mmCIF file of C-alpha atoms in Angstrom:
data_model
loop_
_atom_site.group_PDB
_atom_site.id
_atom_site.type_symbol
_atom_site.label_atom_id
_atom_site.label_comp_id
_atom_site.label_asym_id
_atom_site.label_seq_id
_atom_site.Cartn_x
_atom_site.Cartn_y
_atom_site.Cartn_z
ATOM 1 C CA MET R 1 -3.389 -5.125 -20.921
ATOM 2 C CA PHE R 2 -4.492 -4.450 -17.405
ATOM 3 C CA ARG R 3 -7.891 -3.287 -16.589
ATOM 4 C CA TRP R 4 -9.345 -3.013 -13.178
ATOM 5 C CA GLU R 5 -12.829 -4.373 -14.229
ATOM 6 C CA LYS R 6 -11.153 -7.573 -15.481
ATOM 7 C CA ILE R 7 -9.032 -8.522 -12.427
ATOM 8 C CA ARG R 8 -9.188 -11.804 -10.989
ATOM 9 C CA LYS R 9 -10.902 -11.523 -7.577
ATOM 10 C CA PRO R 10 -10.132 -11.576 -4.826
ATOM 11 C CA VAL R 11 -7.041 -9.256 -5.412
ATOM 12 C CA PHE R 12 -4.410 -8.845 -2.713
ATOM 13 C CA CYS R 13 -2.361 -5.493 -3.167
ATOM 14 C CA LEU R 14 0.744 -3.883 -1.486
ATOM 15 C CA ALA R 15 -0.169 -0.486 -0.363
ATOM 16 C CA PRO R 16 1.626 2.645 -1.383
ATOM 17 C CA MET R 17 3.966 3.728 1.384
ATOM 18 C CA ALA R 18 6.270 6.715 1.317
ATOM 19 C CA GLU R 19 10.042 5.954 1.266
ATOM 20 C CA ILE R 20 9.125 2.119 1.723
ATOM 21 C CA THR R 21 7.516 0.678 -1.324
ATOM 22 C CA THR R 22 10.189 1.398 -3.691
ATOM 23 C CA LEU R 23 11.630 -1.149 -5.948
ATOM 24 C CA PRO R 24 13.676 -3.246 -3.523
ATOM 25 C CA PHE R 25 10.962 -3.823 -0.937
ATOM 26 C CA ARG R 26 8.120 -4.041 -3.557
ATOM 27 C CA SER R 27 9.869 -6.700 -5.504
ATOM 28 C CA ILE R 28 10.282 -8.825 -2.411
ATOM 29 C CA CYS R 29 6.386 -8.616 -1.794
ATOM 30 C CA LYS R 30 5.690 -9.435 -5.486
ATOM 31 C CA SER R 31 7.751 -12.572 -5.292
ATOM 32 C CA MET R 32 5.848 -13.397 -2.216
ATOM 33 C CA GLY R 33 2.592 -13.418 -4.128
ATOM 34 C CA ALA R 34 1.355 -9.758 -4.071
ATOM 35 C CA ASP R 35 -1.136 -9.421 -7.126
ATOM 36 C CA ILE R 36 -0.983 -5.695 -7.526
ATOM 37 C CA VAL R 37 1.801 -3.328 -6.131
ATOM 38 C CA PHE R 38 1.709 0.345 -5.529
ATOM 39 C CA THR R 39 4.738 2.727 -5.776
ATOM 40 C CA PRO R 40 5.103 5.456 -3.016
ATOM 41 C CA MET R 41 3.253 8.593 -3.775
ATOM 42 C CA ILE R 42 4.944 11.139 -5.931
ATOM 43 C CA SER R 43 4.277 14.776 -6.289
ATOM 44 C CA SER R 44 2.519 15.983 -9.346
ATOM 45 C CA ASP R 45 4.372 19.122 -9.318
ATOM 46 C CA ALA R 46 7.807 17.356 -8.943
ATOM 47 C CA VAL R 47 6.988 15.119 -11.799
ATOM 48 C CA VAL R 48 6.093 17.992 -14.079
ATOM 49 C CA PHE R 49 9.158 20.166 -13.213
ATOM 50 C CA ASN R 50 11.800 17.518 -12.421
ATOM 51 C CA PRO R 51 10.807 14.176 -14.041
ATOM 52 C CA GLU R 52 14.129 12.601 -13.975
ATOM 53 C CA LYS R 53 14.655 12.692 -10.392
ATOM 54 C CA THR R 54 11.068 12.102 -9.240
ATOM 55 C CA LEU R 55 10.255 9.115 -11.524
ATOM 56 C CA LYS R 56 13.368 7.378 -9.931
ATOM 57 C CA ILE R 57 10.881 6.755 -6.893
ATOM 58 C CA ALA R 58 8.295 4.998 -9.080
ATOM 59 C CA GLU R 59 10.672 3.141 -11.067
ATOM 60 C CA PHE R 60 9.776 -0.685 -11.531
ATOM 61 C CA LEU R 61 10.816 -3.779 -13.246
ATOM 62 C CA THR R 62 8.580 -5.313 -15.888
ATOM 63 C CA LYS R 63 8.122 -8.534 -13.820
ATOM 64 C CA GLU R 64 6.526 -6.508 -11.193
ATOM 65 C CA GLN R 65 3.543 -5.597 -13.290
ATOM 66 C CA PRO R 66 0.851 -4.833 -12.626
ATOM 67 C CA VAL R 67 2.281 -1.735 -10.896
ATOM 68 C CA ILE R 68 0.187 1.271 -9.933
ATOM 69 C CA VAL R 69 1.923 4.736 -9.618
ATOM 70 C CA GLN R 70 0.315 6.918 -7.155
ATOM 71 C CA ILE R 71 0.411 10.765 -7.600
ATOM 72 C CA PHE R 72 -0.595 13.468 -5.040
ATOM 73 C CA GLY R 73 -1.320 17.108 -5.847
ATOM 74 C CA TYR R 74 -3.935 19.906 -5.492
ATOM 75 C CA ASP R 75 -4.311 20.752 -9.138
ATOM 76 C CA GLY R 76 -6.093 18.518 -11.519
ATOM 77 C CA GLU R 77 -4.340 19.652 -14.619
ATOM 78 C CA LYS R 78 -0.904 19.113 -12.805
ATOM 79 C CA ILE R 79 -1.993 15.715 -11.848
ATOM 80 C CA ALA R 80 -3.099 14.848 -15.288
ATOM 81 C CA GLN R 81 0.011 16.342 -16.819
ATOM 82 C CA ALA R 82 2.167 14.074 -14.293
ATOM 83 C CA ALA R 83 0.025 10.986 -15.019
ATOM 84 C CA ASN R 84 0.783 11.354 -18.692
ATOM 85 C CA ILE R 85 4.527 11.915 -18.233
ATOM 86 C CA VAL R 86 4.566 8.709 -15.908
ATOM 87 C CA ASP R 87 2.407 6.834 -18.512
ATOM 88 C CA LYS R 88 4.874 7.639 -21.227
ATOM 89 C CA LYS R 89 8.169 7.310 -19.625
ATOM 90 C CA LEU R 90 7.362 4.298 -17.169
ATOM 91 C CA LYS R 91 4.281 2.604 -18.834
ATOM 92 C CA PRO R 92 2.682 1.572 -15.400
ATOM 93 C CA ALA R 93 -0.638 -0.434 -15.291
ATOM 94 C CA GLY R 94 -2.347 2.526 -14.166
ATOM 95 C CA ILE R 95 -2.389 5.653 -12.036
ATOM 96 C CA ASP R 96 -3.890 6.371 -8.635
ATOM 97 C CA ILE R 97 -4.799 9.678 -7.135
ATOM 98 C CA ASN R 98 -3.860 9.926 -3.450
ATOM 99 C CA MET R 99 -6.769 11.242 -1.266
ATOM 100 C CA GLY R 100 -5.654 9.091 1.617
ATOM 101 C CA CYS R 101 -2.374 10.420 3.000
ATOM 102 C CA PRO R 102 -3.038 12.143 6.376
ATOM 103 C CA ALA R 103 0.296 13.514 6.917
ATOM 104 C CA PRO R 104 -0.012 17.095 8.130
ATOM 105 C CA ASN R 105 2.587 18.415 5.602
ATOM 106 C CA ILE R 106 0.450 16.839 2.896
ATOM 107 C CA THR R 107 -2.971 17.626 3.924
ATOM 108 C CA GLY R 108 -1.775 21.214 4.906
ATOM 109 C CA ASN R 109 -1.263 21.831 1.094
ATOM 110 C CA GLU R 110 -4.707 20.649 0.251
ATOM 111 C CA CYS R 111 -3.303 17.439 -1.104
ATOM 112 C CA GLY R 112 -3.712 13.689 0.028
ATOM 113 C CA SER R 113 -6.753 13.210 2.318
ATOM 114 C CA GLY R 114 -6.931 17.157 2.585
ATOM 115 C CA LEU R 115 -8.791 17.092 -0.555
ATOM 116 C CA LEU R 116 -11.647 15.405 1.384
ATOM 117 C CA ARG R 117 -12.351 18.588 3.023
ATOM 118 C CA ASP R 118 -14.246 19.862 -0.014
ATOM 119 C CA LEU R 119 -15.752 16.947 -1.967
ATOM 120 C CA ASP R 120 -17.163 19.140 -4.773
ATOM 121 C CA LYS R 121 -13.565 20.577 -5.391
ATOM 122 C CA ALA R 122 -12.157 17.060 -5.083
ATOM 123 C CA LEU R 123 -14.702 15.756 -7.664
ATOM 124 C CA ASP R 124 -13.894 18.565 -10.039
ATOM 125 C CA LEU R 125 -10.047 17.739 -9.739
ATOM 126 C CA VAL R 126 -10.917 14.100 -10.621
ATOM 127 C CA LYS R 127 -13.029 15.102 -13.625
ATOM 128 C CA ILE R 128 -10.071 17.151 -15.002
ATOM 129 C CA VAL R 129 -7.580 14.121 -14.633
ATOM 130 C CA ARG R 130 -10.197 11.687 -16.034
ATOM 131 C CA LYS R 131 -10.486 13.877 -19.223
ATOM 132 C CA MET R 132 -6.960 14.317 -19.702
ATOM 133 C CA TYR R 133 -5.608 11.026 -18.827
ATOM 134 C CA LYS R 134 -6.949 7.924 -20.621
ATOM 135 C CA GLY R 135 -5.352 5.104 -18.900
ATOM 136 C CA GLN R 136 -6.697 3.027 -15.636
ATOM 137 C CA LEU R 137 -7.379 5.416 -13.040
ATOM 138 C CA SER R 138 -8.097 4.713 -9.301
ATOM 139 C CA VAL R 139 -8.466 6.643 -6.414
ATOM 140 C CA LYS R 140 -7.374 5.853 -2.838
ATOM 141 C CA LEU R 141 -9.255 7.705 -0.160
ATOM 142 C CA ARG R 142 -10.509 7.516 3.448
ATOM 143 C CA LEU R 143 -13.928 7.758 4.830
ATOM 144 C CA GLY R 144 -14.106 11.358 4.735
ATOM 145 C CA TRP R 145 -12.331 14.268 6.500
ATOM 146 C CA ARG R 146 -13.999 14.267 10.004
ATOM 147 C CA GLU R 147 -16.651 11.802 9.555
ATOM 148 C CA TYR R 148 -17.944 9.084 6.999
ATOM 149 C CA ASN R 149 -19.509 11.191 4.308
ATOM 150 C CA ILE R 150 -18.007 9.704 0.971
ATOM 151 C CA LYS R 151 -20.733 7.261 -0.287
ATOM 152 C CA GLU R 152 -22.420 9.863 -2.835
ATOM 153 C CA PHE R 153 -18.817 11.148 -3.636
ATOM 154 C CA CYS R 154 -17.907 7.569 -4.627
ATOM 155 C CA GLN R 155 -20.790 7.036 -6.449
ATOM 156 C CA GLN R 156 -20.029 10.271 -8.473
ATOM 157 C CA LEU R 157 -16.339 9.015 -9.013
ATOM 158 C CA GLU R 158 -18.047 6.002 -10.593
ATOM 159 C CA LYS R 159 -19.980 8.189 -13.024
ATOM 160 C CA ILE R 160 -17.166 10.271 -14.255
ATOM 161 C CA GLY R 161 -15.235 7.123 -15.230
ATOM 162 C CA VAL R 162 -12.927 6.429 -12.382
ATOM 163 C CA ASP R 163 -12.091 2.573 -12.680
ATOM 164 C CA ALA R 164 -11.397 1.332 -9.174
ATOM 165 C CA LEU R 165 -11.533 2.738 -5.497
ATOM 166 C CA ILE R 166 -9.333 1.987 -2.551
ATOM 167 C CA ILE R 167 -10.808 2.965 0.750
ATOM 168 C CA HIS R 168 -9.090 3.080 3.949
ATOM 169 C CA GLY R 169 -11.372 2.633 7.005
ATOM 170 C CA ARG R 170 -10.571 5.720 9.011
ATOM 171 C CA THR R 171 -11.196 9.419 8.386
ATOM 172 C CA ALA R 172 -8.416 11.861 7.690
ATOM 173 C CA LYS R 173 -8.504 13.224 11.269
ATOM 174 C CA GLN R 174 -8.319 9.882 12.862
ATOM 175 C CA LYS R 175 -4.865 9.246 11.106
ATOM 176 C CA TYR R 176 -3.950 5.990 12.230
ATOM 177 C CA THR R 177 -5.518 6.094 15.795
ATOM 178 C CA GLY R 178 -8.282 3.706 16.959
ATOM 179 C CA HIS R 179 -9.432 0.960 14.694
ATOM 180 C CA ALA R 180 -10.381 0.900 10.913
ATOM 181 C CA ASN R 181 -14.071 0.792 10.397
ATOM 182 C CA TRP R 182 -14.762 -1.431 7.340
ATOM 183 C CA GLN R 183 -18.681 -1.166 7.441
ATOM 184 C CA PRO R 184 -18.588 2.113 5.489
ATOM 185 C CA ILE R 185 -16.313 0.301 2.842
ATOM 186 C CA TYR R 186 -18.978 -2.280 2.465
ATOM 187 C CA ASP R 187 -21.550 0.372 2.364
ATOM 188 C CA VAL R 188 -19.997 2.086 -0.545
ATOM 189 C CA ALA R 189 -19.143 -1.230 -2.358
ATOM 190 C CA GLN R 190 -22.835 -2.290 -2.149
ATOM 191 C CA SER R 191 -23.774 1.020 -3.895
ATOM 192 C CA ILE R 192 -21.417 0.922 -7.063
ATOM 193 C CA GLN R 193 -20.206 -1.444 -9.578
ATOM 194 C CA ILE R 194 -16.511 -0.615 -10.184
ATOM 195 C CA PRO R 195 -14.005 -2.730 -7.832
ATOM 196 C CA VAL R 196 -13.727 -1.700 -4.287
ATOM 197 C CA ILE R 197 -10.532 -2.443 -2.327
ATOM 198 C CA GLY R 198 -10.781 -2.402 1.414
ATOM 199 C CA ASN R 199 -7.524 -1.272 3.515
ATOM 200 C CA GLY R 200 -6.844 -0.822 7.186
ATOM 201 C CA ASP R 201 -5.535 -2.908 9.893
ATOM 202 C CA ILE R 202 -4.791 -6.111 8.128
ATOM 203 C CA MET R 203 -1.967 -7.606 10.048
ATOM 204 C CA ASP R 204 -2.375 -11.312 9.131
ATOM 205 C CA TRP R 205 -3.839 -13.576 6.675
ATOM 206 C CA ARG R 206 -6.875 -14.427 8.780
ATOM 207 C CA MET R 207 -8.006 -10.805 8.900
ATOM 208 C CA ALA R 208 -7.359 -10.486 5.157
ATOM 209 C CA TYR R 209 -10.095 -13.246 4.510
ATOM 210 C CA ARG R 210 -12.315 -12.071 7.453
ATOM 211 C CA LEU R 211 -12.650 -8.605 6.041
ATOM 212 C CA LEU R 212 -12.729 -9.582 2.397
ATOM 213 C CA ALA R 213 -15.994 -11.562 2.915
ATOM 214 C CA PRO R 214 -17.622 -13.535 5.792
ATOM 215 C CA SER R 215 -18.567 -16.324 3.402
ATOM 216 C CA ILE R 216 -14.873 -16.988 2.430
ATOM 217 C CA PHE R 217 -14.116 -17.046 6.110
ATOM 218 C CA GLU R 218 -16.577 -19.816 6.898
ATOM 219 C CA GLY R 219 -14.881 -22.886 8.626
ATOM 220 C CA LEU R 220 -11.740 -21.014 9.812
ATOM 221 C CA HIS R 221 -13.601 -20.408 13.254
ATOM 222 C CA ILE R 222 -12.265 -17.101 14.128
ATOM 223 C CA VAL R 223 -14.102 -13.914 15.051
ATOM 224 C CA TYR R 224 -12.351 -10.615 15.013
ATOM 225 C CA ARG R 225 -13.620 -8.039 17.574
ATOM 226 C CA GLN R 226 -13.464 -4.332 18.000
ATOM 227 C CA ASN R 227 -14.148 -2.931 21.340
ATOM 228 C CA ASP R 228 -15.483 -6.365 22.425
ATOM 229 C CA LYS R 229 -18.066 -6.396 19.638
ATOM 230 C CA PRO R 230 -18.046 -8.567 16.551
ATOM 231 C CA LEU R 231 -17.183 -6.755 13.488
ATOM 232 C CA ALA R 232 -20.343 -5.759 11.392
ATOM 233 C CA ILE R 233 -19.364 -6.936 7.893
ATOM 234 C CA GLY R 234 -21.683 -6.472 4.861
ATOM 235 C CA ASP R 235 -22.997 -9.018 2.597
ATOM 236 C CA LYS R 236 -20.994 -8.182 -0.604
ATOM 237 C CA GLN R 237 -17.501 -9.530 -1.146
ATOM 238 C CA LEU R 238 -15.093 -6.769 -1.843
ATOM 239 C CA ALA R 239 -12.980 -6.967 -5.101
ATOM 240 C CA GLY R 240 -9.843 -7.403 -2.861
ATOM 241 C CA VAL R 241 -7.919 -5.981 -0.021
ATOM 242 C CA MET R 242 -4.774 -3.823 0.343
ATOM 243 C CA ILE R 243 -2.006 -4.521 2.990
ATOM 244 C CA GLY R 244 0.119 -1.749 4.269
ATOM 245 C CA ARG R 245 1.747 -1.858 7.659
ATOM 246 C CA GLY R 246 0.994 -5.570 7.960
ATOM 247 C CA ALA R 247 3.692 -6.351 5.340
ATOM 248 C CA LEU R 248 6.447 -4.369 7.107
ATOM 249 C CA GLY R 249 8.839 -7.006 8.444
ATOM 250 C CA ASN R 250 6.567 -9.633 6.970
ATOM 251 C CA PRO R 251 6.424 -9.842 3.246
ATOM 252 C CA PHE R 252 5.409 -13.369 3.833
ATOM 253 C CA ILE R 253 1.889 -12.174 4.666
ATOM 254 C CA PHE R 254 1.050 -12.434 0.849
ATOM 255 C CA LYS R 255 2.406 -16.078 0.796
ATOM 256 C CA GLU R 256 0.233 -16.792 3.862
ATOM 257 C CA ILE R 257 -2.745 -15.262 2.176
ATOM 258 C CA LYS R 258 -2.424 -17.304 -0.945
ATOM 259 C CA GLY R 259 -2.006 -20.527 1.089
ATOM 260 C CA LYS R 260 -4.619 -19.681 3.719
ATOM 261 C CA ARG R 261 -2.194 -20.697 6.351
ATOM 262 C CA THR R 262 0.709 -19.442 8.646
ATOM 263 C CA TYR R 263 4.202 -19.852 7.086
ATOM 264 C CA THR R 264 6.077 -21.640 9.620
ATOM 265 C CA ASN R 265 9.594 -21.375 7.973
ATOM 266 C CA LYS R 266 9.450 -17.493 7.769
ATOM 267 C CA PHE R 267 12.222 -17.036 10.639
ATOM 268 C CA LYS R 268 14.468 -19.485 8.837
ATOM 269 C CA GLU R 269 14.090 -17.689 5.624
ATOM 270 C CA LEU R 270 14.145 -14.062 6.724
ATOM 271 C CA PRO R 271 18.048 -13.680 6.827
ATOM 272 C CA LYS R 272 18.135 -14.675 3.182
ATOM 273 C CA ILE R 273 15.086 -12.146 2.341
ATOM 274 C CA ILE R 274 17.007 -9.552 4.352
ATOM 275 C CA HIS R 275 20.118 -10.172 2.321
ATOM 276 C CA GLU R 276 18.338 -10.053 -0.914
ATOM 277 C CA GLN R 277 16.668 -6.797 -0.128
ATOM 278 C CA THR R 278 19.912 -5.323 1.149
ATOM 279 C CA LEU R 279 21.519 -6.040 -2.374
ATOM 280 C CA LYS R 280 18.501 -4.698 -4.188
ATOM 281 C CA TYR R 281 18.798 -1.422 -2.346
ATOM 282 C CA ILE R 282 22.575 -1.196 -3.144
ATOM 283 C CA GLU R 283 21.812 -1.703 -6.871
ATOM 284 C CA TYR R 284 18.637 0.527 -6.709
ATOM 285 C CA THR R 285 20.432 3.494 -5.161
ATOM 286 C CA GLY R 286 23.963 2.981 -6.695
ATOM 287 C CA ASN R 287 25.207 4.007 -3.220
ATOM 288 C CA GLU R 288 25.963 1.532 -0.558
ATOM 289 C CA LYS R 289 25.790 4.029 2.332
ATOM 290 C CA ARG R 290 22.481 5.426 1.197
ATOM 291 C CA ALA R 291 21.324 1.806 0.600
ATOM 292 C CA ILE R 292 22.228 0.661 4.175
ATOM 293 C CA LEU R 293 20.600 3.890 5.730
ATOM 294 C CA GLU R 294 17.348 2.920 3.810
ATOM 295 C CA MET R 295 17.650 -0.582 5.110
ATOM 296 C CA ARG R 296 17.747 0.348 8.835
ATOM 297 C CA LYS R 297 14.038 0.820 9.210
ATOM 298 C CA HIS R 298 13.502 -2.579 7.328
ATOM 299 C CA LEU R 299 15.883 -4.282 9.651
ATOM 300 C CA GLY R 300 13.939 -2.973 12.625
ATOM 301 C CA TRP R 301 10.730 -4.487 11.555
ATOM 302 C CA TYR R 302 12.306 -7.844 10.311
ATOM 303 C CA ILE R 303 14.123 -8.465 13.542
ATOM 304 C CA LYS R 304 10.841 -8.518 15.688
ATOM 305 C CA GLY R 305 10.137 -11.950 16.882
ATOM 306 C CA PHE R 306 13.835 -13.206 16.847
ATOM 307 C CA ALA R 307 15.458 -14.214 20.118
ATOM 308 C CA GLY R 308 17.411 -11.407 21.559
ATOM 309 C CA ALA R 309 15.527 -8.925 19.127
ATOM 310 C CA GLN R 310 15.986 -5.972 21.538
ATOM 311 C CA GLU R 311 19.683 -6.166 21.600
ATOM 312 C CA ILE R 312 20.040 -7.002 17.785
ATOM 313 C CA ARG R 313 17.818 -4.153 17.015
ATOM 314 C CA LYS R 314 19.973 -1.691 18.719
ATOM 315 C CA LYS R 315 22.776 -2.804 16.739
ATOM 316 C CA ALA R 316 20.967 -2.717 13.535
ATOM 317 C CA MET R 317 20.008 0.809 13.819
ATOM 318 C CA LEU R 318 23.829 1.567 13.678
ATOM 319 C CA VAL R 319 24.705 -0.257 10.527
ATOM 320 C CA ASN R 320 26.671 1.697 8.063
ATOM 321 C CA ASN R 321 27.674 -0.721 5.439
ATOM 322 C CA TYR R 322 27.143 -4.132 3.791
ATOM 323 C CA GLN R 323 29.355 -5.948 6.133
ATOM 324 C CA ASP R 324 27.463 -4.569 9.115
ATOM 325 C CA VAL R 325 24.224 -6.024 7.680
ATOM 326 C CA LYS R 326 26.032 -9.292 7.391
ATOM 327 C CA MET R 327 27.076 -9.271 10.892
ATOM 328 C CA ILE R 328 23.419 -8.843 11.968
ATOM 329 C CA LEU R 329 22.193 -11.655 9.699
ATOM 330 C CA LYS R 330 24.921 -13.860 11.366
ATOM 331 C CA GLU R 331 23.353 -13.248 14.728
ATOM 332 C CA LEU R 332 19.812 -13.780 13.454
ATOM 333 C CA GLU R 333 20.673 -17.230 12.024
ATOM 334 C CA ASN R 334 22.445 -18.123 15.345
ATOM 335 C CA ASN R 335 19.558 -16.840 17.370
ATOM 336 C CA GLY R 336 16.343 -18.098 15.641
ATOM 337 C CA LYS R 337 12.802 -17.474 16.654
ATOM 338 C CA SER R 338 12.127 -16.267 20.067
#
């Protein structure tokens, strides 16, 4: 049985990303070495009122475990209800409460990182969920609404029984602008005992280790800088890191992290990966046209770095069926790395 306190550290997680980390892409990342994978966020209200349709988003294969299902909402009882429905029907390794999404349509409804506007209210919400849901419970959050002010809040989350925290190094108002600030993540990690996973701007395997802990990074002779200043990193190693945008078009990042080296065959293998993911989408959706429309954005990310990428990407954004994708793959195989 999965327990956050028993995870083998360091752990490397795939972040929850709306309309991206559904089963087809998630299973690819799992095969590449992701230790824990998160589903896209699902609405607590939608789970409670229309579970059959909503749970399709969080559907996973047993071999993907441990899988964490992320839920967003504004009402603690509804989130707890949804968590128990998910637990009964899907049996994931755990539930994650979304306090990190900065999208205006989410924060405007007092969900996601919008909950960080009022930390007392947010704490009460989590207390209700913790009381009603007995499984493994994590919270993914940001540094605060406008500024870093979550340290005491995180300490309170630990006291009420939250099992792990995933912290993105930006405030809600920053969205994805500027650079992620990891110093506050270390600040929180040093003040509590439950696992803390860091998230934000991990685009390659070296950065993953550099931000995980400087001691692990010794001997690799690379210093990452922000605004021409070395990153200030605390002394405590995090329990792990979470990769989001760094995996888009490059699920090999997990293989590179595990091997501590750049994977040189990725461009040779990418057409095979794209083909596999396309077939997974067709099976997952049960509708070829819908599957191909889902694959368009992934094709755009995968094609980066190939010779003639700009022209191939234009064609990729117009694919309508499986045969169209096969034609794109043929071009990629012929062109190779730029």
